[in-house]
Coordinates of C-alpha atoms in Angstrom, one line a residue:
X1 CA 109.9 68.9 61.6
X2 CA 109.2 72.4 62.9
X3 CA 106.8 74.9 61.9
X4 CA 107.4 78.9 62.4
X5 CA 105.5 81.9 61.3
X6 CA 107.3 84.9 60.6
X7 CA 106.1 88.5 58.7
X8 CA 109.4 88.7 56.7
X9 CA 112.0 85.4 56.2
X10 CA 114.7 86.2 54.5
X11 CA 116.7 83.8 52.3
X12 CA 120.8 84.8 52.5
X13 CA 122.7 87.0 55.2
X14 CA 124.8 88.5 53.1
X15 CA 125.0 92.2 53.2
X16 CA 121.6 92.4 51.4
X17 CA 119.9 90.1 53.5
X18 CA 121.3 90.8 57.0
X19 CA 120.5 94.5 56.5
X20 CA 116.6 93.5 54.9
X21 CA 116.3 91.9 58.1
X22 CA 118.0 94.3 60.5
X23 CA 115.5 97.0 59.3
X24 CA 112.7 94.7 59.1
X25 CA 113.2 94.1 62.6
X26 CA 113.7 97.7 63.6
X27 CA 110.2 98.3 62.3
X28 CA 108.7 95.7 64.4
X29 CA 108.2 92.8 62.1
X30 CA 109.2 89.8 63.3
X31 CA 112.3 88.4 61.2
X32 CA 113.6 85.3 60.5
X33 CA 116.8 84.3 58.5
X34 CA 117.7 81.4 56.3
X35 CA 121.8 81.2 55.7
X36 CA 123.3 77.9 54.3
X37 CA 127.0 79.0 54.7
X38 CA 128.3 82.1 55.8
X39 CA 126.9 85.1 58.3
X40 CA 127.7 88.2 56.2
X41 CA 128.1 86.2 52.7
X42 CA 130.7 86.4 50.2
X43 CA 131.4 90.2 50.9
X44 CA 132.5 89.4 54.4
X45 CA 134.0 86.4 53.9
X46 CA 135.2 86.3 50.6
X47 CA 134.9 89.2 48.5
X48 CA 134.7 92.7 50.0
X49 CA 136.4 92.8 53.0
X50 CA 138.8 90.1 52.8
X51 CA 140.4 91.6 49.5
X52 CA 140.9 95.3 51.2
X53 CA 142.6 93.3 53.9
X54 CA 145.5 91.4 51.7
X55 CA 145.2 94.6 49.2
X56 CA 146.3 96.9 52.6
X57 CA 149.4 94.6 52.6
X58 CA 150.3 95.1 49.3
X59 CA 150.3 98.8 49.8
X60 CA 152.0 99.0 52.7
X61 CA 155.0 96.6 51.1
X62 CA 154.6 98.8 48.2
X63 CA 155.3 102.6 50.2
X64 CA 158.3 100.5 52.2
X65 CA 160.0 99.6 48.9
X66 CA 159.7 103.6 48.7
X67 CA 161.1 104.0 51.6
X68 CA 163.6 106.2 49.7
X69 CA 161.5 108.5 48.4
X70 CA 160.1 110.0 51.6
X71 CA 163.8 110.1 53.2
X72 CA 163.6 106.8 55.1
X73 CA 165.3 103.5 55.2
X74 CA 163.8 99.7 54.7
X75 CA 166.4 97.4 54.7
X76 CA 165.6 93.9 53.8
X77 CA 162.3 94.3 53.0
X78 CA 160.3 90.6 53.0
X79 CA 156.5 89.0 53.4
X80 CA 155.3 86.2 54.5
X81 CA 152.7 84.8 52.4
X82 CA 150.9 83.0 55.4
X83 CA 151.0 85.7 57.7
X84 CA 149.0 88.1 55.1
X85 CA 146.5 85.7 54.4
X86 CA 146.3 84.8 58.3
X87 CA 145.3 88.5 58.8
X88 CA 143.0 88.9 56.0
X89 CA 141.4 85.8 57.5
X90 CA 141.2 87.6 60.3
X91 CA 139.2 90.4 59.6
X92 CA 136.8 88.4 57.8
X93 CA 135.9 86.3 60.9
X94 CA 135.9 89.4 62.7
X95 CA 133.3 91.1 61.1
X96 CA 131.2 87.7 60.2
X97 CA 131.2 87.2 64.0
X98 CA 129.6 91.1 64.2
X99 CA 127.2 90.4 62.0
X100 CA 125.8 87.8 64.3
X101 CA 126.0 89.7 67.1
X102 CA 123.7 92.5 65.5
X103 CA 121.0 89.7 64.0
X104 CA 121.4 88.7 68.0
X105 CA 120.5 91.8 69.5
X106 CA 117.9 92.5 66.9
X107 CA 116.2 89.8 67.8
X108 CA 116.5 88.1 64.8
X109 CA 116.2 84.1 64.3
X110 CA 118.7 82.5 62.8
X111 CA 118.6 79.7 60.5
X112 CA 121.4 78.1 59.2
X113 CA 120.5 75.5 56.6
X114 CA 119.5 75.8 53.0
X115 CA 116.1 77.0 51.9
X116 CA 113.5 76.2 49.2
X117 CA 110.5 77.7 48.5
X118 CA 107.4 75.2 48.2
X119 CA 104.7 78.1 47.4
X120 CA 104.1 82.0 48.1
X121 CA 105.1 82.4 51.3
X122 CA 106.2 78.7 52.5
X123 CA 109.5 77.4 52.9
X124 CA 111.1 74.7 53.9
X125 CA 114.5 74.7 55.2
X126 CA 117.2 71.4 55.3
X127 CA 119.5 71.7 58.3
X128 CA 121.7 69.3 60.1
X129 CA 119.2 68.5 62.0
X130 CA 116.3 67.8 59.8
X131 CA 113.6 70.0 57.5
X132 CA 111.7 72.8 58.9
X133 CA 108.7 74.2 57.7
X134 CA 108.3 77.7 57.7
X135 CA 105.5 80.2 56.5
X136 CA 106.0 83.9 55.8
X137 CA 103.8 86.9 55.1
X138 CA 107.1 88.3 52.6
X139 CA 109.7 86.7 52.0
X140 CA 113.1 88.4 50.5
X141 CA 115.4 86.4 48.3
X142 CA 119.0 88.0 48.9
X143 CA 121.3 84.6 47.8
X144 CA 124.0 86.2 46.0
X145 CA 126.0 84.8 43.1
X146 CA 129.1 82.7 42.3
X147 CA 132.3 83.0 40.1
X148 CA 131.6 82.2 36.4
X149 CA 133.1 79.5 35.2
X150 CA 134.0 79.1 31.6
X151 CA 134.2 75.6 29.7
X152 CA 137.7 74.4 29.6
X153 CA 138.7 77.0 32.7
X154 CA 137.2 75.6 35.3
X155 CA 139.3 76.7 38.4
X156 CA 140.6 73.7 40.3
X157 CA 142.4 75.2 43.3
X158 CA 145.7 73.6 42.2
X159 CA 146.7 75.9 39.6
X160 CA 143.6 77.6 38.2
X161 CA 142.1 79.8 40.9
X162 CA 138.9 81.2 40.9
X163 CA 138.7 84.1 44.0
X164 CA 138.7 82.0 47.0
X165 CA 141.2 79.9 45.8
X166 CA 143.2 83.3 45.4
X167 CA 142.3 84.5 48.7
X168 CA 143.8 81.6 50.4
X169 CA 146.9 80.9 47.8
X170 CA 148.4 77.3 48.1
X171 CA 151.8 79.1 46.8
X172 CA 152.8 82.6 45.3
X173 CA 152.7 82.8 42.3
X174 CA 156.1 82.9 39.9
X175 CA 154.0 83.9 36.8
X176 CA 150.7 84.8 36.8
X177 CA 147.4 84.9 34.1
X178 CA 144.8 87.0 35.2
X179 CA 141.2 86.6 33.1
X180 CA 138.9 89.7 33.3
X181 CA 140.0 92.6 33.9
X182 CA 136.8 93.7 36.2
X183 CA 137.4 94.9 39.2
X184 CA 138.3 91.6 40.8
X185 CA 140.5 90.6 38.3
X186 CA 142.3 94.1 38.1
X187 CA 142.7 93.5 42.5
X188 CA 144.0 90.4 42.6
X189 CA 146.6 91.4 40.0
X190 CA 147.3 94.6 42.2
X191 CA 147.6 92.1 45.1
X192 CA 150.3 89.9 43.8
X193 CA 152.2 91.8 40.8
X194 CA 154.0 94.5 43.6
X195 CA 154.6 91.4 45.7
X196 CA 157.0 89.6 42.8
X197 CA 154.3 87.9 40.7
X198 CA 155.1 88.8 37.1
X199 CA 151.1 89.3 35.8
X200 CA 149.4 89.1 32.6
X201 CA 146.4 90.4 32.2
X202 CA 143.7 89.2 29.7
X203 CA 140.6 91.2 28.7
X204 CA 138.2 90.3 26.1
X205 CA 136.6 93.7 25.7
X206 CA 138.8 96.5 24.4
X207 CA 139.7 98.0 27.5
X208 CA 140.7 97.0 30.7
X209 CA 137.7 98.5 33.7
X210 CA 135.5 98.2 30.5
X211 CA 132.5 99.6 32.7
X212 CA 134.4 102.6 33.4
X213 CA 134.9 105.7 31.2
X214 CA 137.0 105.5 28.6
X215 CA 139.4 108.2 29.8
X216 CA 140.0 107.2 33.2
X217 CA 140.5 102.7 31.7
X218 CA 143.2 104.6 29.6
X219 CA 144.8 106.1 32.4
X220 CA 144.5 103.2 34.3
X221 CA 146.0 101.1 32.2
X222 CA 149.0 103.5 31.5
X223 CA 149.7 103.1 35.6
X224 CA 149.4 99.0 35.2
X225 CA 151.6 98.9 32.5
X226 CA 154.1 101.1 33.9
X227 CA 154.1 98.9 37.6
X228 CA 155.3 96.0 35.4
X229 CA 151.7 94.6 34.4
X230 CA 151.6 93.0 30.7
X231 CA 148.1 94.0 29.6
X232 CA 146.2 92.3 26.8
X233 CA 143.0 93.7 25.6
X234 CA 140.8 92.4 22.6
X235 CA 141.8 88.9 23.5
X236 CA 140.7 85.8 24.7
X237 CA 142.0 82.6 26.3
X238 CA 140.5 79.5 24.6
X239 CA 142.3 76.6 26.6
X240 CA 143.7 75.9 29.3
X241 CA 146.2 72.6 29.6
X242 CA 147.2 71.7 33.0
X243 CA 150.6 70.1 33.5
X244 CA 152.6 69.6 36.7
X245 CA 153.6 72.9 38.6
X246 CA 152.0 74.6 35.2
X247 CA 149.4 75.6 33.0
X248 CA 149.8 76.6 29.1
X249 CA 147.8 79.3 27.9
X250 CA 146.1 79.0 24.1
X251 CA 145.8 82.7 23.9
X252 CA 143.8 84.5 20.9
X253 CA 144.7 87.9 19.5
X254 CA 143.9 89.2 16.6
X255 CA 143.0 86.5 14.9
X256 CA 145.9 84.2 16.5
X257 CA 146.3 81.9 18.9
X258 CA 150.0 81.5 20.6
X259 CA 150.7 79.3 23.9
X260 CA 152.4 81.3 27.0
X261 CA 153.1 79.0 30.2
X262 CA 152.0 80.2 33.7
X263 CA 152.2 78.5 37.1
X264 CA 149.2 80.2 38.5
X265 CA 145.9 81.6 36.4
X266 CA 143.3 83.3 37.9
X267 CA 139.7 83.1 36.4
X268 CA 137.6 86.4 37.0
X269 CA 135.1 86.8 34.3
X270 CA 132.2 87.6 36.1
X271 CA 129.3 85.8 38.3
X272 CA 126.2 84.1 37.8
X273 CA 123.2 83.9 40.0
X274 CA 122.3 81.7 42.6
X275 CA 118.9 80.5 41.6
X276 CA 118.8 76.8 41.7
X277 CA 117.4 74.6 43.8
X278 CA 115.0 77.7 45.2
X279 CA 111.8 76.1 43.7
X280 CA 111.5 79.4 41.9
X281 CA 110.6 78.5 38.3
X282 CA 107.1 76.7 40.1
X283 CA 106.2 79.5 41.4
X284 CA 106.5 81.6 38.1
X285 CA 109.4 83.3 39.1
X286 CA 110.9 84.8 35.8
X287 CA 114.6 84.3 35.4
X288 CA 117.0 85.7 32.8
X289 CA 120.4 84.6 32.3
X290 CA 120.8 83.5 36.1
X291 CA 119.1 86.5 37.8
X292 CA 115.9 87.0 38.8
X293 CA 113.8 89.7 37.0
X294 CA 112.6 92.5 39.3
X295 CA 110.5 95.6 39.2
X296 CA 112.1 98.5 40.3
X297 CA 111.0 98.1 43.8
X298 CA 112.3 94.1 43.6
X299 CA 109.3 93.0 43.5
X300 CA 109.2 89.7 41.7
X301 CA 106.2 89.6 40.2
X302 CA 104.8 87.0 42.2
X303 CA 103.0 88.6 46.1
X304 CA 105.2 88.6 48.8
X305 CA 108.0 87.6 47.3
X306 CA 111.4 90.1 46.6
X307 CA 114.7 89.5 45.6
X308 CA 117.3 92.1 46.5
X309 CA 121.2 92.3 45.7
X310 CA 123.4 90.0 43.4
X311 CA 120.7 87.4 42.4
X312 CA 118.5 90.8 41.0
X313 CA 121.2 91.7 38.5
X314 CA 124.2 94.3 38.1
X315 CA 125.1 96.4 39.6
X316 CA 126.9 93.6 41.5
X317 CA 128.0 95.7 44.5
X318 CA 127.3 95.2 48.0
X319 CA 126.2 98.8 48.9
X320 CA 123.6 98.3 45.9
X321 CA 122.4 95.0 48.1
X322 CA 122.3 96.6 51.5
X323 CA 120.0 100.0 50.1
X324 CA 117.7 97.3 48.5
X325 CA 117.3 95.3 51.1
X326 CA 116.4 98.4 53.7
X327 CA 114.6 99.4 50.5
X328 CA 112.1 96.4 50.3
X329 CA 112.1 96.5 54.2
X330 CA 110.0 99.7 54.5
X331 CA 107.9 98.9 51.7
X332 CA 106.9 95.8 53.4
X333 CA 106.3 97.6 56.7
X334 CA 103.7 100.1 54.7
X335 CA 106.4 103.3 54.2
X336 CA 107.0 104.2 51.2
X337 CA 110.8 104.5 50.1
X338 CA 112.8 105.9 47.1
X339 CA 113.6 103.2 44.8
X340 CA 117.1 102.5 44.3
X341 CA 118.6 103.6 40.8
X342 CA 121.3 102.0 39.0
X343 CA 122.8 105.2 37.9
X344 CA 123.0 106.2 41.7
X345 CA 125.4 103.5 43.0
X346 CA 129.1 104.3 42.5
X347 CA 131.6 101.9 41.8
X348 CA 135.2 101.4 43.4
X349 CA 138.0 99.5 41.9
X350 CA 141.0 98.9 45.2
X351 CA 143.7 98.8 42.9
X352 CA 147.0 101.0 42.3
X353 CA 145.7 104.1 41.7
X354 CA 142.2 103.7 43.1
X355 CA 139.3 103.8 40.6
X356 CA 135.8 105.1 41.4
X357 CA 132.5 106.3 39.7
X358 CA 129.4 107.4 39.8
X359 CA 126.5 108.2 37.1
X360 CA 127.0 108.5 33.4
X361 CA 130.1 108.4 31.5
X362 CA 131.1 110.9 28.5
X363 CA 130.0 108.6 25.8
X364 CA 126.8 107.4 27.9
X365 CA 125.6 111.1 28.3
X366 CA 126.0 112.0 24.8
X367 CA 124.5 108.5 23.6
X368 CA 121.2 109.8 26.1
X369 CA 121.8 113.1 24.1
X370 CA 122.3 115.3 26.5
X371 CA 124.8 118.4 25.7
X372 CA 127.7 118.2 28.4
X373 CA 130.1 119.8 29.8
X374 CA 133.1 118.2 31.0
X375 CA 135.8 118.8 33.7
X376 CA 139.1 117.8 33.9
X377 CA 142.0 118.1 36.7
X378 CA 145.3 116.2 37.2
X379 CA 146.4 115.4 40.9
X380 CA 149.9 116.7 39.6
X381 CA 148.0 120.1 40.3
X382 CA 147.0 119.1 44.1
X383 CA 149.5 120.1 47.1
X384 CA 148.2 117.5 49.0
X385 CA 148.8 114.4 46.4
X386 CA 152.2 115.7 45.6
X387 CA 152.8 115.7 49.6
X388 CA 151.4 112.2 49.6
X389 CA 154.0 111.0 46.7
X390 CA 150.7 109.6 44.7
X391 CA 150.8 112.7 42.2
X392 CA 149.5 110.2 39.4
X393 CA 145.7 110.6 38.8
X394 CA 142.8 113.1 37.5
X395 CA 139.7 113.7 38.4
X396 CA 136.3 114.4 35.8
X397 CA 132.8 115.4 36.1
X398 CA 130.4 115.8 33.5
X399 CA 127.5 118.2 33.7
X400 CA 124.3 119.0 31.7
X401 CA 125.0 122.1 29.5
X402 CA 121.7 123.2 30.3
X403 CA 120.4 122.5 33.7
X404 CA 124.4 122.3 35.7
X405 CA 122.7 119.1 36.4
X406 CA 126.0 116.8 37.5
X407 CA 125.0 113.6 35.3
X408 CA 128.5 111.7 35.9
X409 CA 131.9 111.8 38.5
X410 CA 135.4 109.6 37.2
X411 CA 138.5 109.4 39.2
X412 CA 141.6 107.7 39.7
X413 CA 144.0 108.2 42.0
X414 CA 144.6 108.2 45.4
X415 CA 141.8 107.8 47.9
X416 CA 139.6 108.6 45.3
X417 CA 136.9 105.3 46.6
X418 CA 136.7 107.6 49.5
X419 CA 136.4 110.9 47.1
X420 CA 133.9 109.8 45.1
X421 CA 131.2 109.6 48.3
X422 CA 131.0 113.8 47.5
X423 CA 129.9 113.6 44.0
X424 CA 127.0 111.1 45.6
X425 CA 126.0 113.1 47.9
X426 CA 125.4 116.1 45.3
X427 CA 124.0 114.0 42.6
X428 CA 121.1 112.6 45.8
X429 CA 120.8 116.5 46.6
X430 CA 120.8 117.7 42.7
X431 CA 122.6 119.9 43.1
X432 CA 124.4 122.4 40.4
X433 CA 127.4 122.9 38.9
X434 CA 126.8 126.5 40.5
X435 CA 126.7 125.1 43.9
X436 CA 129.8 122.8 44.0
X437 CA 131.6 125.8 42.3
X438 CA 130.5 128.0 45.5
X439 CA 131.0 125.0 47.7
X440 CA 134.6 125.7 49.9
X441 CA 136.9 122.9 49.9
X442 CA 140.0 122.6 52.8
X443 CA 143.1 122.9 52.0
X444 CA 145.4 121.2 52.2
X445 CA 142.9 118.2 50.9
X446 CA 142.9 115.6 47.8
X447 CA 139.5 117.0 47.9
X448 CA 140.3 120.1 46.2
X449 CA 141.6 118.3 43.0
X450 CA 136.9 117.4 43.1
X451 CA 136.5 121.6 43.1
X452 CA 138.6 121.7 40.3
X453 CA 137.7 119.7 38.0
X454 CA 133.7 121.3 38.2
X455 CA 135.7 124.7 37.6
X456 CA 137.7 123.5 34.3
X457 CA 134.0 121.8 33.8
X458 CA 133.0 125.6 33.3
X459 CA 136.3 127.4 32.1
X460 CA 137.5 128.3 35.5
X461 CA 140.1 126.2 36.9
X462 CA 142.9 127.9 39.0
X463 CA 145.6 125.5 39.6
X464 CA 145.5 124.0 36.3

């Protein structure tokens, strides 16, 4: 056994955690970080990045089955299953291997094993080589979360995937039942409907992106639909039965339960905590519903002791983990930082068209009771997306009728996860409805179709 001191040990390298300690370090604490698995976490290695990388393939098969359209020729157009996943692979090993390199040159200690905390600031850490013990002035609990699993839909890698499983296929799949239509759910079904997969759908809420505006889901789902998707909303699977080379389906609509057959499901229903075996409950940690319960500065309640990212609660986003983490960083070092707002972190769905938000929805906005004004504008009215052959997709804001105040952005449509990082920007800067309107946008530009929708916002759209 070991013992190490440290100001700031951090429990999970994932991109909460490796960031926590990257600017713990940069502010001269000295950082220490406990990982059990993976450098970089799910994101990096099987979430984030990994999906963008098969997702990129799908595209690119999809615009060469277009070939047509833009006055070219694909002949014979074919994938190979093994060769995708090889190079989503790939990239994830890629950037895992970065990530070590930048824990490396910041000086960081790495600690690969699996942590519990005994008591305010002392852990003890099981590796392959034995326990350490290790004591710590702060420590930051950044462990993630898993895939929910439901009773009776266990994945099982064989036939019932849950997202790794679905990141590394053991086959294509012929016919396909996708559960939850989240955002991973809706990406995996973008991944394999285009490459052949004929895809169900299954939502149990009453529209598919149920965190998104209503609008925009409705639009969404009108694209799905139309790619060949069967979408099932206000449903639920009860049962699964597993049978050679196939799985039957006890599917409940309405009231009714019918069986469908499928040789591949995917479960994507949402995630749970990781907050076992932490030792947390002994040290009156509070826990709700698998996550750990957090002022707005993640402070758990008990000194010294934070948790940042996944294991805090929604929103379940990576960006959300890596601002917390640099967050609860400076606070420890003595600065004093902006706390992180939910309403501030904008969410992006990588499916076909694009999906991304940020701030209140309509309905939200009215149910806070503000009076709003809202902004539409089609990409059938922007040069640049008819140029692009991705003409399908709108764009709306929502402002305060009183103060200009820019309480919510929805888009979807092409590039529009890249878009949406404008309406951040001016939501952090508060700005006005005024100054976006005065604001000049380049032309030719997806970019514009954003202008345009603050000007029908205010009765002064051009191009619409």
């Amino acid at each position: 056994m070991s013992n190490a001191s440290y100001d700031v040990l951090v429990i999970g390298a994932g991109p909460g955690g490796y960031v926590a300690a990257i600017r713990a370090a940069q502010l001269g604490l000295k950082v220490a970080v406990v990982e059990r698995e993976h450098l970089g976490g799910i994101c990096l290695n099987w979430g984030c990045i990994p999906t963008k990388a098969l997702l990129r393939s799908a595209e690119v098969f999809h615009l060469m089955e277009r070939a047509k359209d833009f006055g070219l020729t694909a002949d014979n157009i074919g994938y190979d299953l093994a060769e995708v996943v090889k190079r989503s692979r790939g990239v994830a090993k890629q950037l895992s291997g970065g990530v070590g390199h930048l824990l490396k040159k910041n000086k960081i200690t790495v600690i690969m094993g699996e942590a519990k905390i005994d008591a305010p600031g002392k852990v003890s850490v099981k590796t392959d080589k034995g326990t350490e013990a290790l004591t710590a002035k702060n420590i930051i609990l950044a462990t993630g979360a898993r895939a929910r699993e439901l009773p009776g839909l266990e994945a099982d890698g064989n036939r019932v995937w849950s997202y790794k499983h679905a990141l590394n296929p053991p086959h294509m799949p012929k016919k396909l039942l996708v559960i939850g239509s989240g955002a991973i759910g809706i990406e995996f079904a973008r991944f394999f409907n285009p490459l052949g997969a004929d895809t169900t759908v299954v939502e149990v809420m009453d529209r598919v992106l149920p965190v998104e505006d209503a609008e925009i889901s409705a639009f969404a789902r009108k694209q799905f639909v139309k790619q060949g998707m069967k979408i099932m909303e206000k449903t639920m699977v009860k049962q699964l039965d597993r049978g050679k080379g196939k799985v039957v389906a006890h599917i409940e609509s309405n009231g009714k339960v019918e069986k469908q057959e499928f040789d591949t499901v995917i479960s994507a229903v949402g995630i749970v905590g990781n907050v076992e075996n932490l030792g947390l409950e002994a040290i009156g940690v509070k826990i709700d519903r698998t996550h750990v319960v957090t002022d707005e500065y993640c402070g758990t309640g008990v000194a010294g002791l934070y948790a940042i990212g996944d294991i805090a609660g929604a929103p379940w986003l990576a960006h959300k983990a890596s601002h917390e983490g640099v967050m609860v960083a400076e606070k420890i070092a003595g600065l004093k930082p902006h706390a992180v707002k939910p309403e501030a972190i904008a969410g992006c769905t990588y499916c076909h068209p694009q999906v991304a938000s940020v701030g209140y929805t309509e309905a939200k906005a009215k149910e806070l009771g503000y009076e709003i004004k809202v902004g539409r504008f089609p990409f059938i009215g922007n040069g640049k997306a008819i140029a692009l052959g991705e003409p399908e997709g709108m764009i709306k804001t929502v402002f305060d009728a009183k103060t200009g105040e820019l309480l919510g952005a929805h888009m979807v449509g092409p590039e529009v996860t890249e878009l949406i990082q404008g309406y951040i920007v001016g939501r952090k800067l508060e700005t006005t409805e005024q100054d976006l309107m005065e604001t000049v946008f380049p032309h030719p530009t997806l970019s514009e179709a954003m202008h345009e929708s603050v000007l029908d916002a205010y009765g002064r759209a051009i191009h619409f």
